[in-house]
PDB file of C-alpha atoms in Angstrom:
ATOM      1  CA  UNK A   1      31.717  12.278  23.799  1.00  0.00           C
ATOM      2  CA  UNK A   2      33.181  10.176  26.382  1.00  0.00           C
ATOM      3  CA  UNK A   3      31.204   7.910  28.772  1.00  0.00           C
ATOM      4  CA  UNK A   4      32.434  10.606  31.721  1.00  0.00           C
ATOM      5  CA  UNK A   5      30.835  13.554  29.628  1.00  0.00           C
ATOM      6  CA  UNK A   6      27.728  11.915  28.850  1.00  0.00           C
ATOM      7  CA  UNK A   7      27.190  11.519  32.278  1.00  0.00           C
ATOM      8  CA  UNK A   8      27.851  15.150  33.270  1.00  0.00           C
ATOM      9  CA  UNK A   9      25.518  16.032  30.440  1.00  0.00           C
ATOM     10  CA  UNK A  10      22.682  13.827  31.582  1.00  0.00           C
ATOM     11  CA  UNK A  11      23.180  14.811  35.105  1.00  0.00           C
ATOM     12  CA  UNK A  12      22.974  18.597  34.228  1.00  0.00           C
ATOM     13  CA  UNK A  13      19.785  18.014  32.358  1.00  0.00           C
ATOM     14  CA  UNK A  14      18.376  16.497  34.737  1.00  0.00           C
ATOM     15  CA  UNK A  15      18.844  18.974  37.261  1.00  0.00           C
ATOM     16  CA  UNK A  16      17.593  21.567  34.819  1.00  0.00           C
ATOM     17  CA  UNK A  17      14.394  19.766  34.167  1.00  0.00           C
ATOM     18  CA  UNK A  18      13.461  18.943  37.809  1.00  0.00           C
ATOM     19  CA  UNK A  19      14.932  20.979  40.587  1.00  0.00           C
ATOM     20  CA  UNK A  20      13.590  18.272  43.191  1.00  0.00           C
ATOM     21  CA  UNK A  21      16.414  15.943  41.875  1.00  0.00           C
ATOM     22  CA  UNK A  22      14.002  13.005  41.985  1.00  0.00           C
ATOM     23  CA  UNK A  23      14.960  11.902  38.089  1.00  0.00           C
ATOM     24  CA  UNK A  24      18.392  12.655  39.052  1.00  0.00           C
ATOM     25  CA  UNK A  25      18.524  10.466  41.902  1.00  0.00           C
ATOM     26  CA  UNK A  26      16.544   7.636  39.778  1.00  0.00           C
ATOM     27  CA  UNK A  27      19.343   8.032  37.364  1.00  0.00           C
ATOM     28  CA  UNK A  28      22.139   7.644  40.049  1.00  0.00           C
ATOM     29  CA  UNK A  29      20.320   4.419  41.162  1.00  0.00           C
ATOM     30  CA  UNK A  30      20.318   3.146  37.924  1.00  0.00           C
ATOM     31  CA  UNK A  31      23.959   3.374  37.659  1.00  0.00           C
ATOM     32  CA  UNK A  32      24.609   1.988  40.851  1.00  0.00           C
ATOM     33  CA  UNK A  33      22.591  -1.081  40.376  1.00  0.00           C
ATOM     34  CA  UNK A  34      23.895  -1.724  36.935  1.00  0.00           C
ATOM     35  CA  UNK A  35      20.683  -1.383  35.368  1.00  0.00           C
ATOM     36  CA  UNK A  36      22.297   0.751  32.691  1.00  0.00           C
ATOM     37  CA  UNK A  37      23.952  -1.850  30.444  1.00  0.00           C
ATOM     38  CA  UNK A  38      26.599  -0.190  28.616  1.00  0.00           C
ATOM     39  CA  UNK A  39      28.328  -1.281  25.377  1.00  0.00           C
ATOM     40  CA  UNK A  40      30.345  -0.259  22.316  1.00  0.00           C
ATOM     41  CA  UNK A  41      28.306   0.201  19.563  1.00  0.00           C
ATOM     42  CA  UNK A  42      29.817  -0.617  15.921  1.00  0.00           C
ATOM     43  CA  UNK A  43      28.220   0.076  12.842  1.00  0.00           C
ATOM     44  CA  UNK A  44      27.703  -3.876  12.059  1.00  0.00           C
ATOM     45  CA  UNK A  45      26.132  -4.205  15.314  1.00  0.00           C
ATOM     46  CA  UNK A  46      22.346  -4.444  15.580  1.00  0.00           C
ATOM     47  CA  UNK A  47      22.020  -3.755  19.025  1.00  0.00           C
ATOM     48  CA  UNK A  48      19.459  -0.865  19.776  1.00  0.00           C
ATOM     49  CA  UNK A  49      18.879   1.747  22.522  1.00  0.00           C
ATOM     50  CA  UNK A  50      16.058   0.391  24.470  1.00  0.00           C
ATOM     51  CA  UNK A  51      14.440   0.068  27.975  1.00  0.00           C
ATOM     52  CA  UNK A  52      13.894  -3.786  27.962  1.00  0.00           C
ATOM     53  CA  UNK A  53      12.466  -6.265  30.308  1.00  0.00           C
ATOM     54  CA  UNK A  54      14.679  -9.165  31.350  1.00  0.00           C
ATOM     55  CA  UNK A  55      13.471 -11.804  33.767  1.00  0.00           C
ATOM     56  CA  UNK A  56      10.668  -9.362  35.242  1.00  0.00           C
ATOM     57  CA  UNK A  57      13.109  -6.730  35.668  1.00  0.00           C
ATOM     58  CA  UNK A  58      13.486  -3.412  33.571  1.00  0.00           C
ATOM     59  CA  UNK A  59      17.022  -2.479  31.994  1.00  0.00           C
ATOM     60  CA  UNK A  60      18.279   0.051  29.631  1.00  0.00           C
ATOM     61  CA  UNK A  61      20.313  -1.138  26.997  1.00  0.00           C
ATOM     62  CA  UNK A  62      23.113   1.475  26.245  1.00  0.00           C
ATOM     63  CA  UNK A  63      24.928   0.686  22.917  1.00  0.00           C
ATOM     64  CA  UNK A  64      27.288   3.822  23.193  1.00  0.00           C
ATOM     65  CA  UNK A  65      28.496   5.431  19.741  1.00  0.00           C
ATOM     66  CA  UNK A  66      30.592   7.936  21.488  1.00  0.00           C
ATOM     67  CA  UNK A  67      28.709  10.668  19.742  1.00  0.00           C
ATOM     68  CA  UNK A  68      26.013  13.454  21.239  1.00  0.00           C
ATOM     69  CA  UNK A  69      23.728  11.102  19.960  1.00  0.00           C
ATOM     70  CA  UNK A  70      24.326   9.144  22.986  1.00  0.00           C
ATOM     71  CA  UNK A  71      22.925  11.893  25.121  1.00  0.00           C
ATOM     72  CA  UNK A  72      19.356  12.176  23.456  1.00  0.00           C
ATOM     73  CA  UNK A  73      19.022   8.599  23.470  1.00  0.00           C
ATOM     74  CA  UNK A  74      20.124   8.046  26.977  1.00  0.00           C
ATOM     75  CA  UNK A  75      17.316  10.739  27.760  1.00  0.00           C
ATOM     76  CA  UNK A  76      14.731   8.913  25.654  1.00  0.00           C
ATOM     77  CA  UNK A  77      15.114   5.539  27.467  1.00  0.00           C
ATOM     78  CA  UNK A  78      15.613   6.860  30.807  1.00  0.00           C
ATOM     79  CA  UNK A  79      12.096   8.492  30.491  1.00  0.00           C
ATOM     80  CA  UNK A  80      10.666   5.229  29.277  1.00  0.00           C
ATOM     81  CA  UNK A  81      12.132   3.478  32.680  1.00  0.00           C
ATOM     82  CA  UNK A  82      10.552   6.308  34.521  1.00  0.00           C
ATOM     83  CA  UNK A  83       7.027   5.858  33.136  1.00  0.00           C
ATOM     84  CA  UNK A  84       7.404   2.134  34.037  1.00  0.00           C
ATOM     85  CA  UNK A  85       8.447   2.363  37.555  1.00  0.00           C
ATOM     86  CA  UNK A  86       4.858   2.265  38.468  1.00  0.00           C
ATOM     87  CA  UNK A  87       3.628   0.394  35.832  1.00  0.00           C
ATOM     88  CA  UNK A  88       5.171  -3.060  36.417  1.00  0.00           C
ATOM     89  CA  UNK A  89       2.288  -4.526  34.206  1.00  0.00           C
ATOM     90  CA  UNK A  90       2.639  -2.206  31.414  1.00  0.00           C
ATOM     91  CA  UNK A  91      -0.814  -0.821  31.756  1.00  0.00           C
ATOM     92  CA  UNK A  92      -0.038   2.563  30.065  1.00  0.00           C
ATOM     93  CA  UNK A  93      -1.930   3.519  26.907  1.00  0.00           C
ATOM     94  CA  UNK A  94      -0.511   2.455  23.675  1.00  0.00           C
ATOM     95  CA  UNK A  95      -1.272   5.948  22.466  1.00  0.00           C
ATOM     96  CA  UNK A  96       0.962   7.452  25.152  1.00  0.00           C
ATOM     97  CA  UNK A  97       3.719   4.952  25.302  1.00  0.00           C
ATOM     98  CA  UNK A  98       6.274   7.212  23.224  1.00  0.00           C
ATOM     99  CA  UNK A  99       4.810  10.496  24.136  1.00  0.00           C
ATOM    100  CA  UNK A 100       7.107  11.379  27.340  1.00  0.00           C
ATOM    101  CA  UNK A 101      10.260  10.068  25.962  1.00  0.00           C
ATOM    102  CA  UNK A 102       9.885  11.852  22.629  1.00  0.00           C
ATOM    103  CA  UNK A 103       9.053  14.928  24.365  1.00  0.00           C
ATOM    104  CA  UNK A 104      12.015  14.743  26.403  1.00  0.00           C
ATOM    105  CA  UNK A 105      14.244  13.732  23.635  1.00  0.00           C
ATOM    106  CA  UNK A 106      13.357  16.963  22.021  1.00  0.00           C
ATOM    107  CA  UNK A 107      13.610  18.906  25.257  1.00  0.00           C
ATOM    108  CA  UNK A 108      17.202  17.473  25.402  1.00  0.00           C
ATOM    109  CA  UNK A 109      18.345  18.496  22.050  1.00  0.00           C
ATOM    110  CA  UNK A 110      17.140  21.760  22.444  1.00  0.00           C
ATOM    111  CA  UNK A 111      19.176  21.780  25.684  1.00  0.00           C
ATOM    112  CA  UNK A 112      22.231  21.143  23.885  1.00  0.00           C
ATOM    113  CA  UNK A 113      21.657  24.679  21.981  1.00  0.00           C
ATOM    114  CA  UNK A 114      21.550  26.254  25.154  1.00  0.00           C
ATOM    115  CA  UNK A 115      24.566  24.478  26.265  1.00  0.00           C
ATOM    116  CA  UNK A 116      26.516  26.191  23.001  1.00  0.00           C
ATOM    117  CA  UNK A 117      26.900  23.252  20.779  1.00  0.00           C
ATOM    118  CA  UNK A 118      26.572  24.197  17.345  1.00  0.00           C
ATOM    119  CA  UNK A 119      23.018  24.861  15.444  1.00  0.00           C
ATOM    120  CA  UNK A 120      24.140  22.462  12.722  1.00  0.00           C
ATOM    121  CA  UNK A 121      24.340  19.694  14.965  1.00  0.00           C
ATOM    122  CA  UNK A 122      21.290  20.770  17.070  1.00  0.00           C
ATOM    123  CA  UNK A 123      19.203  20.742  13.676  1.00  0.00           C
ATOM    124  CA  UNK A 124      20.592  17.311  12.362  1.00  0.00           C
ATOM    125  CA  UNK A 125      19.354  15.923  15.663  1.00  0.00           C
ATOM    126  CA  UNK A 126      15.967  17.250  15.475  1.00  0.00           C
ATOM    127  CA  UNK A 127      15.707  16.754  11.616  1.00  0.00           C
ATOM    128  CA  UNK A 128      16.510  12.710  12.604  1.00  0.00           C
ATOM    129  CA  UNK A 129      13.531  12.852  15.126  1.00  0.00           C
ATOM    130  CA  UNK A 130      11.184  14.084  12.383  1.00  0.00           C
ATOM    131  CA  UNK A 131      12.428  11.744   9.776  1.00  0.00           C
ATOM    132  CA  UNK A 132      11.856   8.766  12.153  1.00  0.00           C
ATOM    133  CA  UNK A 133       8.529   9.774  12.584  1.00  0.00           C
ATOM    134  CA  UNK A 134       8.003  10.461   8.762  1.00  0.00           C
ATOM    135  CA  UNK A 135       8.951   6.761   8.403  1.00  0.00           C
ATOM    136  CA  UNK A 136       6.378   5.760  10.905  1.00  0.00           C
ATOM    137  CA  UNK A 137       3.838   7.747   9.143  1.00  0.00           C
ATOM    138  CA  UNK A 138       4.828   6.133   5.744  1.00  0.00           C
ATOM    139  CA  UNK A 139       4.547   2.630   7.135  1.00  0.00           C
ATOM    140  CA  UNK A 140       1.077   2.574   8.747  1.00  0.00           C
ATOM    141  CA  UNK A 141      -1.023   5.542   7.271  1.00  0.00           C
ATOM    142  CA  UNK A 142      -2.366   3.133   4.082  1.00  0.00           C
ATOM    143  CA  UNK A 143      -3.288   0.537   6.964  1.00  0.00           C
ATOM    144  CA  UNK A 144      -4.814   3.390   8.890  1.00  0.00           C
ATOM    145  CA  UNK A 145      -6.780   4.760   6.198  1.00  0.00           C
ATOM    146  CA  UNK A 146      -8.274   1.423   5.232  1.00  0.00           C
ATOM    147  CA  UNK A 147      -9.043   0.686   8.846  1.00  0.00           C
ATOM    148  CA  UNK A 148     -10.731   4.316   9.329  1.00  0.00           C
ATOM    149  CA  UNK A 149     -12.908   3.503   6.422  1.00  0.00           C
ATOM    150  CA  UNK A 150     -13.703  -0.055   7.349  1.00  0.00           C
ATOM    151  CA  UNK A 151     -14.778   1.224  10.997  1.00  0.00           C
ATOM    152  CA  UNK A 152     -16.728   4.446   9.400  1.00  0.00           C
ATOM    153  CA  UNK A 153     -18.551   2.913   6.325  1.00  0.00           C
ATOM    154  CA  UNK A 154     -18.132  -1.096   6.590  1.00  0.00           C
ATOM    155  CA  UNK A 155     -16.214  -3.275   4.504  1.00  0.00           C
ATOM    156  CA  UNK A 156     -13.851  -2.025   1.771  1.00  0.00           C
ATOM    157  CA  UNK A 157     -15.286  -3.484  -1.553  1.00  0.00           C
ATOM    158  CA  UNK A 158     -13.779  -3.253  -5.323  1.00  0.00           C
ATOM    159  CA  UNK A 159     -17.052  -1.315  -6.024  1.00  0.00           C
ATOM    160  CA  UNK A 160     -16.595   1.356  -3.359  1.00  0.00           C
ATOM    161  CA  UNK A 161     -12.751   1.953  -4.376  1.00  0.00           C
ATOM    162  CA  UNK A 162     -13.879   2.298  -8.206  1.00  0.00           C
ATOM    163  CA  UNK A 163     -16.471   4.640  -7.331  1.00  0.00           C
ATOM    164  CA  UNK A 164     -13.980   6.566  -5.457  1.00  0.00           C
ATOM    165  CA  UNK A 165     -11.389   6.741  -7.965  1.00  0.00           C
ATOM    166  CA  UNK A 166     -13.578   7.640 -10.446  1.00  0.00           C
ATOM    167  CA  UNK A 167     -14.957  10.636  -8.440  1.00  0.00           C
ATOM    168  CA  UNK A 168     -11.619  11.443  -8.001  1.00  0.00           C
ATOM    169  CA  UNK A 169     -10.790  11.407 -11.857  1.00  0.00           C
ATOM    170  CA  UNK A 170     -13.864  13.191 -12.610  1.00  0.00           C
ATOM    171  CA  UNK A 171     -12.958  15.996 -10.400  1.00  0.00           C
ATOM    172  CA  UNK A 172      -9.522  16.330 -11.839  1.00  0.00           C
ATOM    173  CA  UNK A 173     -10.626  16.477 -15.067  1.00  0.00           C
ATOM    174  CA  UNK A 174     -13.296  19.361 -14.214  1.00  0.00           C
ATOM    175  CA  UNK A 175     -10.332  21.211 -12.736  1.00  0.00           C
ATOM    176  CA  UNK A 176      -7.701  20.960 -15.493  1.00  0.00           C
ATOM    177  CA  UNK A 177      -9.602  19.562 -18.453  1.00  0.00           C
ATOM    178  CA  UNK A 178      -9.790  16.513 -20.485  1.00  0.00           C
ATOM    179  CA  UNK A 179      -5.997  16.371 -20.851  1.00  0.00           C
ATOM    180  CA  UNK A 180      -5.873  14.170 -17.815  1.00  0.00           C
ATOM    181  CA  UNK A 181      -6.427  10.498 -18.216  1.00  0.00           C
ATOM    182  CA  UNK A 182      -6.483   7.988 -15.756  1.00  0.00           C
ATOM    183  CA  UNK A 183      -7.371   4.158 -16.225  1.00  0.00           C
ATOM    184  CA  UNK A 184      -9.011   2.543 -13.203  1.00  0.00           C
ATOM    185  CA  UNK A 185      -8.309  -0.921 -13.915  1.00  0.00           C
ATOM    186  CA  UNK A 186      -9.460  -4.014 -12.209  1.00  0.00           C
ATOM    187  CA  UNK A 187      -6.048  -5.008 -11.745  1.00  0.00           C
ATOM    188  CA  UNK A 188      -4.607  -1.767 -10.105  1.00  0.00           C
ATOM    189  CA  UNK A 189      -7.211  -1.559  -7.379  1.00  0.00           C
ATOM    190  CA  UNK A 190      -6.910  -5.333  -6.445  1.00  0.00           C
ATOM    191  CA  UNK A 191      -3.138  -4.918  -6.436  1.00  0.00           C
ATOM    192  CA  UNK A 192      -3.272  -1.727  -4.131  1.00  0.00           C
ATOM    193  CA  UNK A 193      -5.338  -3.728  -1.653  1.00  0.00           C
ATOM    194  CA  UNK A 194      -3.215  -7.021  -1.853  1.00  0.00           C
ATOM    195  CA  UNK A 195      -0.075  -4.876  -1.262  1.00  0.00           C
ATOM    196  CA  UNK A 196      -1.688  -3.729   2.054  1.00  0.00           C
ATOM    197  CA  UNK A 197      -2.714  -7.077   2.895  1.00  0.00           C
ATOM    198  CA  UNK A 198       0.608  -8.498   2.447  1.00  0.00           C
ATOM    199  CA  UNK A 199       2.080  -5.784   4.751  1.00  0.00           C
ATOM    200  CA  UNK A 200      -0.044  -7.026   7.399  1.00  0.00           C
ATOM    201  CA  UNK A 201       0.683 -10.449   6.998  1.00  0.00           C
ATOM    202  CA  UNK A 202       4.126  -9.711   6.718  1.00  0.00           C
ATOM    203  CA  UNK A 203       4.352  -7.325   9.690  1.00  0.00           C
ATOM    204  CA  UNK A 204       1.331  -7.727  11.625  1.00  0.00           C
ATOM    205  CA  UNK A 205       2.872  -5.866  14.554  1.00  0.00           C
ATOM    206  CA  UNK A 206       3.631  -2.834  12.456  1.00  0.00           C
ATOM    207  CA  UNK A 207       0.666  -0.567  13.274  1.00  0.00           C
ATOM    208  CA  UNK A 208       0.799  -1.672  17.143  1.00  0.00           C
ATOM    209  CA  UNK A 209       4.753  -0.964  17.272  1.00  0.00           C
ATOM    210  CA  UNK A 210       4.628   2.344  14.951  1.00  0.00           C
ATOM    211  CA  UNK A 211       1.739   4.052  16.234  1.00  0.00           C
ATOM    212  CA  UNK A 212       2.901   5.587  19.539  1.00  0.00           C
ATOM    213  CA  UNK A 213       5.426   7.356  17.535  1.00  0.00           C
ATOM    214  CA  UNK A 214       3.199   9.317  15.526  1.00  0.00           C
ATOM    215  CA  UNK A 215       1.078  10.155  18.369  1.00  0.00           C
ATOM    216  CA  UNK A 216       3.915  10.489  20.687  1.00  0.00           C
ATOM    217  CA  UNK A 217       5.480  12.905  18.136  1.00  0.00           C
ATOM    218  CA  UNK A 218       2.239  14.840  17.668  1.00  0.00           C
ATOM    219  CA  UNK A 219       1.546  15.348  21.343  1.00  0.00           C
ATOM    220  CA  UNK A 220       5.259  16.421  21.831  1.00  0.00           C
ATOM    221  CA  UNK A 221       4.977  19.056  19.496  1.00  0.00           C
ATOM    222  CA  UNK A 222       1.444  20.534  21.012  1.00  0.00           C
ATOM    223  CA  UNK A 223       3.158  20.306  24.451  1.00  0.00           C
ATOM    224  CA  UNK A 224       6.088  22.108  23.408  1.00  0.00           C
ATOM    225  CA  UNK A 225       4.148  24.948  21.938  1.00  0.00           C
ATOM    226  CA  UNK A 226       2.261  25.340  25.541  1.00  0.00           C
ATOM    227  CA  UNK A 227       5.858  25.271  27.219  1.00  0.00           C
ATOM    228  CA  UNK A 228       6.780  27.969  25.434  1.00  0.00           C
ATOM    229  CA  UNK A 229       3.560  30.065  26.802  1.00  0.00           C
ATOM    230  CA  UNK A 230       3.661  28.721  30.307  1.00  0.00           C
ATOM    231  CA  UNK A 231       6.991  27.136  31.131  1.00  0.00           C
ATOM    232  CA  UNK A 232       5.858  26.071  34.577  1.00  0.00           C
ATOM    233  CA  UNK A 233       3.571  23.330  32.918  1.00  0.00           C
ATOM    234  CA  UNK A 234       6.773  21.166  32.932  1.00  0.00           C
ATOM    235  CA  UNK A 235       5.775  19.963  36.451  1.00  0.00           C
ATOM    236  CA  UNK A 236       2.726  18.956  35.163  1.00  0.00           C
ATOM    237  CA  UNK A 237       4.640  17.210  32.311  1.00  0.00           C
ATOM    238  CA  UNK A 238       6.746  15.523  34.951  1.00  0.00           C
ATOM    239  CA  UNK A 239       3.823  14.022  36.900  1.00  0.00           C
ATOM    240  CA  UNK A 240       2.169  12.405  34.083  1.00  0.00           C
ATOM    241  CA  UNK A 241       5.206  10.916  32.842  1.00  0.00           C
ATOM    242  CA  UNK A 242       5.583   9.280  36.480  1.00  0.00           C
ATOM    243  CA  UNK A 243       1.981   8.385  36.520  1.00  0.00           C
ATOM    244  CA  UNK A 244       1.532   7.420  32.761  1.00  0.00           C
ATOM    245  CA  UNK A 245      -0.415   4.189  33.458  1.00  0.00           C
ATOM    246  CA  UNK A 246      -3.095   5.879  35.034  1.00  0.00           C
ATOM    247  CA  UNK A 247      -3.523   8.760  32.194  1.00  0.00           C
ATOM    248  CA  UNK A 248      -5.123   8.907  29.052  1.00  0.00           C
ATOM    249  CA  UNK A 249      -4.652  10.998  26.130  1.00  0.00           C
ATOM    250  CA  UNK A 250      -7.367  13.129  26.679  1.00  0.00           C
ATOM    251  CA  UNK A 251      -6.302  13.964  30.318  1.00  0.00           C
ATOM    252  CA  UNK A 252      -2.927  14.939  28.689  1.00  0.00           C
ATOM    253  CA  UNK A 253      -4.886  17.491  26.392  1.00  0.00           C
ATOM    254  CA  UNK A 254      -7.134  18.403  29.279  1.00  0.00           C
ATOM    255  CA  UNK A 255      -4.175  19.119  31.794  1.00  0.00           C
ATOM    256  CA  UNK A 256      -1.818  20.767  29.501  1.00  0.00           C
ATOM    257  CA  UNK A 257      -4.352  22.649  27.375  1.00  0.00           C
ATOM    258  CA  UNK A 258      -3.430  21.529  24.370  1.00  0.00           C
ATOM    259  CA  UNK A 259      -5.590  22.453  21.088  1.00  0.00           C
ATOM    260  CA  UNK A 260      -6.075  19.176  19.559  1.00  0.00           C
ATOM    261  CA  UNK A 261      -9.046  19.108  17.672  1.00  0.00           C
ATOM    262  CA  UNK A 262      -8.294  15.746  16.115  1.00  0.00           C
ATOM    263  CA  UNK A 263      -8.469  14.116  19.517  1.00  0.00           C
ATOM    264  CA  UNK A 264     -12.222  15.038  20.217  1.00  0.00           C
ATOM    265  CA  UNK A 265     -14.222  11.998  20.875  1.00  0.00           C
ATOM    266  CA  UNK A 266     -17.101  11.457  18.480  1.00  0.00           C
ATOM    267  CA  UNK A 267     -19.963   9.935  20.079  1.00  0.00           C
ATOM    268  CA  UNK A 268     -21.485   8.536  16.743  1.00  0.00           C
ATOM    269  CA  UNK A 269     -19.302   5.758  16.749  1.00  0.00           C
ATOM    270  CA  UNK A 270     -17.937   3.915  20.055  1.00  0.00           C
ATOM    271  CA  UNK A 271     -16.098   0.551  19.913  1.00  0.00           C
ATOM    272  CA  UNK A 272     -15.674  -1.821  22.893  1.00  0.00           C
ATOM    273  CA  UNK A 273     -13.033  -4.205  23.533  1.00  0.00           C
ATOM    274  CA  UNK A 274     -13.905  -7.695  23.190  1.00  0.00           C
TER     275      UNK A 274
END
């Protein structure tokens, strides 16, 4: 798609989701003030779509590919910008950082279906979003599992891991018989822990950077389920997006009536910032 076609599609989408035209006016202002930095993207380029801070001001970096992907990327980054309008110091919850951008990205892809774009194209874009989240999970899940164990049961030791693996082997043998065998060697256990330690040392910010995408995608799925039941909740979503710095995950769940047992806070363990 051309830049003009992209612009028209973005305008139409914003009018559809926000009849007050507030978001459309924000988008038009960004164009007028050159806050959207357009460039032509090539395969060898490493420039990414992003909402970035330059000298205290937020800009949208838009490396255009000339494809329909530019549309969903523009919506994602535009929503990021909207969450930051009233959040100059970036006080928004890390858990919610990617929630509105991912949600409206998915809604924008579904909008393409309503516009008559091919089912194959829509499904490819949705699958890409799913695949990126799967990659985020793959990268941080082992670290999260170790962290959860450390916070709930204390330091992770060779003895504890050995006991867990021995118990797992026993359960499997009880289920399928003695044909199954596994050696829980010292080297294997140490290697597994060393790999996770190495991952944290090599990419110390990976958990910080990727966790928001996982939780954001999860909350987006829950929100989309509720929007199918009650479309008018979209106005609550718009308000949450504009005031994200003052919102907690628990408030999102309450205001949108989400079913998210995983987010119920357990009073047994309470941790404070130091």
